[in-house]
Amino acid sequence: DTAVSQTPKYLVTQMGNDKSIKCEQNLGHDTMYWYKQDSKKFLKIMFSYNNKELIINETVPNRFSPKSPDKAHLNLHINSLELGDSAVYFCASSPTRISTDTQYFGPGTRLTVL
Amino acid sequence: RKEVEQDPGPFNVPEGATVAFNCTYSNSASQSFFWYRQDCRKEPKLLMSVYSSGNEDGRFTAQLNRASQYISLLIRDSKLSDSATYLCVVNPRGWGKLQFGAGTQVVVTP
């Protein structure tokens, strides 16, 4: 059973399109995250939700909008895609929001914007 | 200055040898420290948390030096399967807002 799953695994699209990435965790965790890993391999946090409430909202263009319909799901919608959005997007979850909790990552969604 | 800095490597290590590398962090108020491992084109996975007194997990030993603001990872008796990128991860506050280094690549050769 996959603990943190993401769909799709690969996404190739044209500039200007709108796309969504879905994430689900079956671990019963309260907290979920979206990270972006760019070509330089840095993983940077974008958003975090705790029990469906947004708790971390980094400096991310407002073309990116997360949505958490329930605590097991966190989706990411991206409007008007740009070339610079090409990256691997990882979803993660942790039991709670405290700093010592292990974060469990999904397999990633490789987004390529042409 | 980056918040978490690592030597990118690669560290080429003969099988059975020991390898060690450090990571420095800029925020002296950082509270939690971790090493994650990331295989090529895969997701990061927790290798170990780093405790103030240092800790060991099998062949892996992690140390924290708060005065100099660095953490270290030592791998003994390297295996081919240890080849990966090791990500230094710091949590500057009491929330799950992890800061990742860009990783140190380790290549274990037969």
PDB file of C-alpha atoms in Angstrom:
ATOM      1  CA  ASP A   1       0.000   0.000   0.000  1.00  0.00           C
ATOM      2  CA  THR A   2       1.397   3.377  -0.990  1.00  0.00           C
ATOM      3  CA  ALA A   3       1.531   5.720   1.991  1.00  0.00           C
ATOM      4  CA  VAL A   4       1.678   9.022   0.097  1.00  0.00           C
ATOM      5  CA  SER A   5       0.574   8.908  -3.511  1.00  0.00           C
ATOM      6  CA  GLN A   6       0.557  11.587  -6.196  1.00  0.00           C
ATOM      7  CA  THR A   7      -1.019  11.798  -9.607  1.00  0.00           C
ATOM      8  CA  PRO A   8       0.062  12.229 -12.263  1.00  0.00           C
ATOM      9  CA  LYS A   9       3.664  11.069 -12.070  1.00  0.00           C
ATOM     10  CA  TYR A  10       4.597  12.972 -15.227  1.00  0.00           C
ATOM     11  CA  LEU A  11       2.948  16.056 -16.665  1.00  0.00           C
ATOM     12  CA  VAL A  12       3.992  17.696 -19.917  1.00  0.00           C
ATOM     13  CA  THR A  13       2.057  20.761 -20.950  1.00  0.00           C
ATOM     14  CA  GLN A  14       2.238  24.006 -22.868  1.00  0.00           C
ATOM     15  CA  MET A  15       2.871  27.459 -21.430  1.00  0.00           C
ATOM     16  CA  GLY A  16      -0.295  29.196 -20.403  1.00  0.00           C
ATOM     17  CA  ASN A  17      -2.250  26.055 -19.569  1.00  0.00           C
ATOM     18  CA  ASP A  18      -3.825  25.284 -16.192  1.00  0.00           C
ATOM     19  CA  LYS A  19      -3.086  21.962 -14.494  1.00  0.00           C
ATOM     20  CA  SER A  20      -3.676  20.173 -11.213  1.00  0.00           C
ATOM     21  CA  ILE A  21      -1.671  17.669  -9.209  1.00  0.00           C
ATOM     22  CA  LYS A  22      -3.369  15.469  -6.641  1.00  0.00           C
ATOM     23  CA  CYS A  23      -1.957  14.011  -3.444  1.00  0.00           C
ATOM     24  CA  GLU A  24      -3.416  11.497  -1.016  1.00  0.00           C
ATOM     25  CA  GLN A  25      -2.016   9.972   2.180  1.00  0.00           C
ATOM     26  CA  ASN A  26      -3.389   6.912   3.929  1.00  0.00           C
ATOM     27  CA  LEU A  27      -1.270   7.305   7.069  1.00  0.00           C
ATOM     28  CA  GLY A  28      -3.874   9.165   9.110  1.00  0.00           C
ATOM     29  CA  HIS A  29      -1.558  12.180   9.356  1.00  0.00           C
ATOM     30  CA  ASP A  30      -2.848  15.645  10.242  1.00  0.00           C
ATOM     31  CA  THR A  31      -0.348  17.684   8.226  1.00  0.00           C
ATOM     32  CA  MET A  32       0.443  17.768   4.516  1.00  0.00           C
ATOM     33  CA  TYR A  33       2.923  19.750   2.439  1.00  0.00           C
ATOM     34  CA  TRP A  34       3.830  20.716  -1.092  1.00  0.00           C
ATOM     35  CA  TYR A  35       7.498  21.079  -2.034  1.00  0.00           C
ATOM     36  CA  LYS A  36       9.155  22.105  -5.289  1.00  0.00           C
ATOM     37  CA  GLN A  37      12.508  20.648  -6.355  1.00  0.00           C
ATOM     38  CA  ASP A  38      14.069  22.624  -9.164  1.00  0.00           C
ATOM     39  CA  SER A  39      16.884  21.735 -11.544  1.00  0.00           C
ATOM     40  CA  LYS A  40      19.460  22.765  -8.940  1.00  0.00           C
ATOM     41  CA  LYS A  41      17.982  20.060  -6.671  1.00  0.00           C
ATOM     42  CA  PHE A  42      16.895  22.415  -3.898  1.00  0.00           C
ATOM     43  CA  LEU A  43      13.712  21.280  -2.217  1.00  0.00           C
ATOM     44  CA  LYS A  44      11.681  24.289  -1.137  1.00  0.00           C
ATOM     45  CA  ILE A  45       8.470  24.247   0.792  1.00  0.00           C
ATOM     46  CA  MET A  46       5.512  25.924  -0.856  1.00  0.00           C
ATOM     47  CA  PHE A  47       2.485  25.214   1.330  1.00  0.00           C
ATOM     48  CA  SER A  48       1.394  23.258   4.347  1.00  0.00           C
ATOM     49  CA  TYR A  49      -2.028  22.328   5.656  1.00  0.00           C
ATOM     50  CA  ASN A  50      -2.870  21.060   9.104  1.00  0.00           C
ATOM     51  CA  ASN A  51      -6.297  19.446   9.368  1.00  0.00           C
ATOM     52  CA  LYS A  52      -7.439  21.291   6.232  1.00  0.00           C
ATOM     53  CA  GLU A  53      -6.174  24.648   7.528  1.00  0.00           C
ATOM     54  CA  LEU A  54      -3.432  26.489   5.635  1.00  0.00           C
ATOM     55  CA  ILE A  55      -0.512  27.021   8.022  1.00  0.00           C
ATOM     56  CA  ILE A  56       2.456  27.665   5.737  1.00  0.00           C
ATOM     57  CA  ASN A  57       2.204  29.792   2.645  1.00  0.00           C
ATOM     58  CA  GLU A  58       5.625  30.658   1.297  1.00  0.00           C
ATOM     59  CA  THR A  59       6.387  33.330  -1.261  1.00  0.00           C
ATOM     60  CA  VAL A  60       4.825  31.528  -4.168  1.00  0.00           C
ATOM     61  CA  PRO A  61       3.112  33.193  -7.152  1.00  0.00           C
ATOM     62  CA  ASN A  62      -0.623  33.311  -6.649  1.00  0.00           C
ATOM     63  CA  ARG A  63      -0.967  31.229  -9.827  1.00  0.00           C
ATOM     64  CA  PHE A  64      -0.398  28.327  -7.406  1.00  0.00           C
ATOM     65  CA  SER A  65      -3.410  27.461  -5.313  1.00  0.00           C
ATOM     66  CA  PRO A  66      -3.521  24.547  -2.899  1.00  0.00           C
ATOM     67  CA  LYS A  67      -6.752  22.929  -1.789  1.00  0.00           C
ATOM     68  CA  SER A  68      -7.350  20.440   0.979  1.00  0.00           C
ATOM     69  CA  PRO A  69     -10.833  18.891   0.773  1.00  0.00           C
ATOM     70  CA  ASP A  70     -10.042  16.719   3.804  1.00  0.00           C
ATOM     71  CA  LYS A  71      -6.958  15.943   5.850  1.00  0.00           C
ATOM     72  CA  ALA A  72      -6.021  12.972   3.667  1.00  0.00           C
ATOM     73  CA  HIS A  73      -5.896  15.003   0.444  1.00  0.00           C
ATOM     74  CA  LEU A  74      -3.953  18.026  -0.700  1.00  0.00           C
ATOM     75  CA  ASN A  75      -4.171  19.161  -4.289  1.00  0.00           C
ATOM     76  CA  LEU A  76      -2.197  21.807  -6.141  1.00  0.00           C
ATOM     77  CA  HIS A  77      -3.676  23.793  -8.974  1.00  0.00           C
ATOM     78  CA  ILE A  78      -1.430  25.887 -11.183  1.00  0.00           C
ATOM     79  CA  ASN A  79      -2.828  28.556 -13.507  1.00  0.00           C
ATOM     80  CA  SER A  80      -1.122  30.054 -16.565  1.00  0.00           C
ATOM     81  CA  LEU A  81       1.872  27.750 -16.448  1.00  0.00           C
ATOM     82  CA  GLU A  82       5.285  29.281 -17.164  1.00  0.00           C
ATOM     83  CA  LEU A  83       8.566  27.732 -18.269  1.00  0.00           C
ATOM     84  CA  GLY A  84      10.036  28.343 -14.803  1.00  0.00           C
ATOM     85  CA  ASP A  85       7.377  26.138 -13.250  1.00  0.00           C
ATOM     86  CA  SER A  86       9.128  23.072 -14.692  1.00  0.00           C
ATOM     87  CA  ALA A  87      10.292  21.076 -11.678  1.00  0.00           C
ATOM     88  CA  VAL A  88       9.488  18.046  -9.593  1.00  0.00           C
ATOM     89  CA  TYR A  89       6.684  18.673  -7.122  1.00  0.00           C
ATOM     90  CA  PHE A  90       6.636  16.528  -4.009  1.00  0.00           C
ATOM     91  CA  CYS A  91       3.771  16.099  -1.632  1.00  0.00           C
ATOM     92  CA  ALA A  92       4.571  15.050   1.951  1.00  0.00           C
ATOM     93  CA  SER A  93       2.741  14.352   5.176  1.00  0.00           C
ATOM     94  CA  SER A  94       3.600  14.155   8.862  1.00  0.00           C
ATOM     95  CA  PRO A  95       1.663  12.992  11.907  1.00  0.00           C
ATOM     96  CA  THR A  96       1.433  16.529  13.309  1.00  0.00           C
ATOM     97  CA  ARG A  97       2.902  19.923  12.567  1.00  0.00           C
ATOM     98  CA  ILE A  98       5.642  19.778  15.209  1.00  0.00           C
ATOM     99  CA  SER A  99       9.239  20.096  14.077  1.00  0.00           C
ATOM    100  CA  THR A 100      10.469  16.691  15.186  1.00  0.00           C
ATOM    101  CA  ASP A 101       7.903  14.716  13.179  1.00  0.00           C
ATOM    102  CA  THR A 102       9.198  12.710  10.242  1.00  0.00           C
ATOM    103  CA  GLN A 103       7.840  13.852   6.912  1.00  0.00           C
ATOM    104  CA  TYR A 104       6.898  11.140   4.431  1.00  0.00           C
ATOM    105  CA  PHE A 105       7.186  12.083   0.799  1.00  0.00           C
ATOM    106  CA  GLY A 106       5.189  10.998  -2.214  1.00  0.00           C
ATOM    107  CA  PRO A 107       6.962   9.816  -5.385  1.00  0.00           C
ATOM    108  CA  GLY A 108       6.855  13.252  -6.988  1.00  0.00           C
ATOM    109  CA  THR A 109       5.233  14.745 -10.081  1.00  0.00           C
ATOM    110  CA  ARG A 110       7.670  15.749 -12.802  1.00  0.00           C
ATOM    111  CA  LEU A 111       6.190  18.801 -14.515  1.00  0.00           C
ATOM    112  CA  THR A 112       7.599  19.963 -17.828  1.00  0.00           C
ATOM    113  CA  VAL A 113       6.298  23.186 -19.339  1.00  0.00           C
ATOM    114  CA  LEU A 114       7.053  23.648 -23.026  1.00  0.00           C
TER     115      LEU A 114
ATOM    116  CA  ARG B   1      24.233  33.038   2.076  1.00  0.00           C
ATOM    117  CA  LYS B   2      22.128  29.898   1.748  1.00  0.00           C
ATOM    118  CA  GLU B   3      20.256  28.786   4.882  1.00  0.00           C
ATOM    119  CA  VAL B   4      21.600  25.241   4.626  1.00  0.00           C
ATOM    120  CA  GLU B   5      24.851  24.579   2.787  1.00  0.00           C
ATOM    121  CA  GLN B   6      26.365  21.289   1.735  1.00  0.00           C
ATOM    122  CA  ASP B   7      29.337  20.197  -0.317  1.00  0.00           C
ATOM    123  CA  PRO B   8      27.666  18.780  -3.437  1.00  0.00           C
ATOM    124  CA  GLY B   9      30.392  16.151  -3.947  1.00  0.00           C
ATOM    125  CA  PRO B  10      30.467  13.637  -5.441  1.00  0.00           C
ATOM    126  CA  PHE B  11      32.299  11.722  -2.763  1.00  0.00           C
ATOM    127  CA  ASN B  12      33.656   8.615  -4.466  1.00  0.00           C
ATOM    128  CA  VAL B  13      34.092   5.935  -1.812  1.00  0.00           C
ATOM    129  CA  PRO B  14      35.456   2.404  -2.196  1.00  0.00           C
ATOM    130  CA  GLU B  15      33.152  -0.267  -0.846  1.00  0.00           C
ATOM    131  CA  GLY B  16      33.940  -0.914   2.809  1.00  0.00           C
ATOM    132  CA  ALA B  17      35.493   2.492   3.398  1.00  0.00           C
ATOM    133  CA  THR B  18      34.281   5.297   5.671  1.00  0.00           C
ATOM    134  CA  VAL B  19      33.002   8.612   4.390  1.00  0.00           C
ATOM    135  CA  ALA B  20      31.985  11.708   6.318  1.00  0.00           C
ATOM    136  CA  PHE B  21      30.618  15.060   5.313  1.00  0.00           C
ATOM    137  CA  ASN B  22      29.172  18.134   6.941  1.00  0.00           C
ATOM    138  CA  CYS B  23      26.441  20.618   6.468  1.00  0.00           C
ATOM    139  CA  THR B  24      26.279  24.163   7.861  1.00  0.00           C
ATOM    140  CA  TYR B  25      23.145  26.100   8.742  1.00  0.00           C
ATOM    141  CA  SER B  26      22.694  29.814   9.184  1.00  0.00           C
ATOM    142  CA  ASN B  27      19.894  30.123  11.740  1.00  0.00           C
ATOM    143  CA  SER B  28      21.318  29.697  15.235  1.00  0.00           C
ATOM    144  CA  ALA B  29      17.798  29.248  16.628  1.00  0.00           C
ATOM    145  CA  SER B  30      17.201  26.095  14.573  1.00  0.00           C
ATOM    146  CA  GLN B  31      15.548  23.401  16.600  1.00  0.00           C
ATOM    147  CA  SER B  32      15.472  20.135  14.691  1.00  0.00           C
ATOM    148  CA  PHE B  33      17.952  18.490  12.395  1.00  0.00           C
ATOM    149  CA  PHE B  34      17.721  15.527  10.060  1.00  0.00           C
ATOM    150  CA  TRP B  35      19.501  13.631   7.348  1.00  0.00           C
ATOM    151  CA  TYR B  36      17.329  12.491   4.468  1.00  0.00           C
ATOM    152  CA  ARG B  37      18.436  10.263   1.643  1.00  0.00           C
ATOM    153  CA  GLN B  38      17.327  10.775  -1.968  1.00  0.00           C
ATOM    154  CA  ASP B  39      17.995   8.230  -4.680  1.00  0.00           C
ATOM    155  CA  CYS B  40      18.116   9.379  -8.284  1.00  0.00           C
ATOM    156  CA  ARG B  41      14.694  10.587  -9.446  1.00  0.00           C
ATOM    157  CA  LYS B  42      13.013   9.349  -6.269  1.00  0.00           C
ATOM    158  CA  GLU B  43      11.470  10.965  -3.226  1.00  0.00           C
ATOM    159  CA  PRO B  44      13.506  11.923  -0.138  1.00  0.00           C
ATOM    160  CA  LYS B  45      13.320   9.481   2.758  1.00  0.00           C
ATOM    161  CA  LEU B  46      14.324  10.067   6.352  1.00  0.00           C
ATOM    162  CA  LEU B  47      17.666   8.486   7.153  1.00  0.00           C
ATOM    163  CA  MET B  48      17.934   9.703  10.728  1.00  0.00           C
ATOM    164  CA  SER B  49      17.180  12.549  13.060  1.00  0.00           C
ATOM    165  CA  VAL B  50      20.168  14.301  14.623  1.00  0.00           C
ATOM    166  CA  TYR B  51      20.170  14.742  18.382  1.00  0.00           C
ATOM    167  CA  SER B  52      22.250  17.137  20.447  1.00  0.00           C
ATOM    168  CA  SER B  53      24.340  14.374  21.970  1.00  0.00           C
ATOM    169  CA  GLY B  54      24.974  12.715  18.612  1.00  0.00           C
ATOM    170  CA  ASN B  55      23.413   9.456  17.597  1.00  0.00           C
ATOM    171  CA  GLU B  56      24.136   6.286  15.746  1.00  0.00           C
ATOM    172  CA  ASP B  57      21.973   4.020  13.619  1.00  0.00           C
ATOM    173  CA  GLY B  58      23.891   0.967  12.498  1.00  0.00           C
ATOM    174  CA  ARG B  59      26.669   2.138  10.212  1.00  0.00           C
ATOM    175  CA  PHE B  60      25.489   5.747  10.266  1.00  0.00           C
ATOM    176  CA  THR B  61      26.551   8.315  12.854  1.00  0.00           C
ATOM    177  CA  ALA B  62      25.213  11.849  13.035  1.00  0.00           C
ATOM    178  CA  GLN B  63      26.641  14.694  15.093  1.00  0.00           C
ATOM    179  CA  LEU B  64      25.398  18.190  15.852  1.00  0.00           C
ATOM    180  CA  ASN B  65      27.679  21.084  16.716  1.00  0.00           C
ATOM    181  CA  ARG B  66      25.491  23.999  17.753  1.00  0.00           C
ATOM    182  CA  ALA B  67      28.396  26.328  18.533  1.00  0.00           C
ATOM    183  CA  SER B  68      29.736  26.088  14.991  1.00  0.00           C
ATOM    184  CA  GLN B  69      26.302  25.502  13.450  1.00  0.00           C
ATOM    185  CA  TYR B  70      26.978  22.339  11.561  1.00  0.00           C
ATOM    186  CA  ILE B  71      25.825  18.764  11.475  1.00  0.00           C
ATOM    187  CA  SER B  72      27.747  15.816  10.153  1.00  0.00           C
ATOM    188  CA  LEU B  73      27.064  12.358   8.817  1.00  0.00           C
ATOM    189  CA  LEU B  74      29.535   9.496   8.884  1.00  0.00           C
ATOM    190  CA  ILE B  75      28.970   6.246   7.018  1.00  0.00           C
ATOM    191  CA  ARG B  76      31.109   3.272   8.032  1.00  0.00           C
ATOM    192  CA  ASP B  77      31.715   0.125   5.991  1.00  0.00           C
ATOM    193  CA  SER B  78      30.107   1.685   2.908  1.00  0.00           C
ATOM    194  CA  LYS B  79      27.874  -0.528   0.779  1.00  0.00           C
ATOM    195  CA  LEU B  80      27.058  -0.112  -2.890  1.00  0.00           C
ATOM    196  CA  SER B  81      23.467   0.557  -1.817  1.00  0.00           C
ATOM    197  CA  ASP B  82      24.622   3.630   0.117  1.00  0.00           C
ATOM    198  CA  SER B  83      25.108   5.445  -3.206  1.00  0.00           C
ATOM    199  CA  ALA B  84      22.635   8.303  -3.069  1.00  0.00           C
ATOM    200  CA  THR B  85      22.318  12.017  -2.381  1.00  0.00           C
ATOM    201  CA  TYR B  86      22.224  12.859   1.310  1.00  0.00           C
ATOM    202  CA  LEU B  87      20.120  15.884   2.167  1.00  0.00           C
ATOM    203  CA  CYS B  88      20.815  17.929   5.261  1.00  0.00           C
ATOM    204  CA  VAL B  89      17.544  19.204   6.681  1.00  0.00           C
ATOM    205  CA  VAL B  90      17.014  21.849   9.329  1.00  0.00           C
ATOM    206  CA  ASN B  91      13.846  23.053  10.986  1.00  0.00           C
ATOM    207  CA  PRO B  92      14.386  26.631  12.183  1.00  0.00           C
ATOM    208  CA  ARG B  93      11.187  26.831  14.205  1.00  0.00           C
ATOM    209  CA  GLY B  94       8.745  24.606  15.989  1.00  0.00           C
ATOM    210  CA  TRP B  95       6.752  23.913  12.860  1.00  0.00           C
ATOM    211  CA  GLY B  96       7.259  21.467  10.019  1.00  0.00           C
ATOM    212  CA  LYS B  97       8.800  24.069   7.734  1.00  0.00           C
ATOM    213  CA  LEU B  98      11.898  22.122   6.773  1.00  0.00           C
ATOM    214  CA  GLN B  99      14.849  23.766   5.040  1.00  0.00           C
ATOM    215  CA  PHE B 100      16.769  21.449   2.757  1.00  0.00           C
ATOM    216  CA  GLY B 101      20.328  21.616   1.609  1.00  0.00           C
ATOM    217  CA  ALA B 102      21.017  20.834  -2.035  1.00  0.00           C
ATOM    218  CA  GLY B 103      22.508  17.481  -1.041  1.00  0.00           C
ATOM    219  CA  THR B 104      25.846  15.696  -0.999  1.00  0.00           C
ATOM    220  CA  GLN B 105      26.231  12.972  -3.581  1.00  0.00           C
ATOM    221  CA  VAL B 106      27.939   9.774  -2.446  1.00  0.00           C
ATOM    222  CA  VAL B 107      29.053   7.160  -4.966  1.00  0.00           C
ATOM    223  CA  VAL B 108      30.254   3.851  -3.553  1.00  0.00           C
ATOM    224  CA  THR B 109      32.393   1.909  -5.981  1.00  0.00           C
ATOM    225  CA  PRO B 110      33.221  -1.813  -5.994  1.00  0.00           C
TER     226      PRO B 110
END
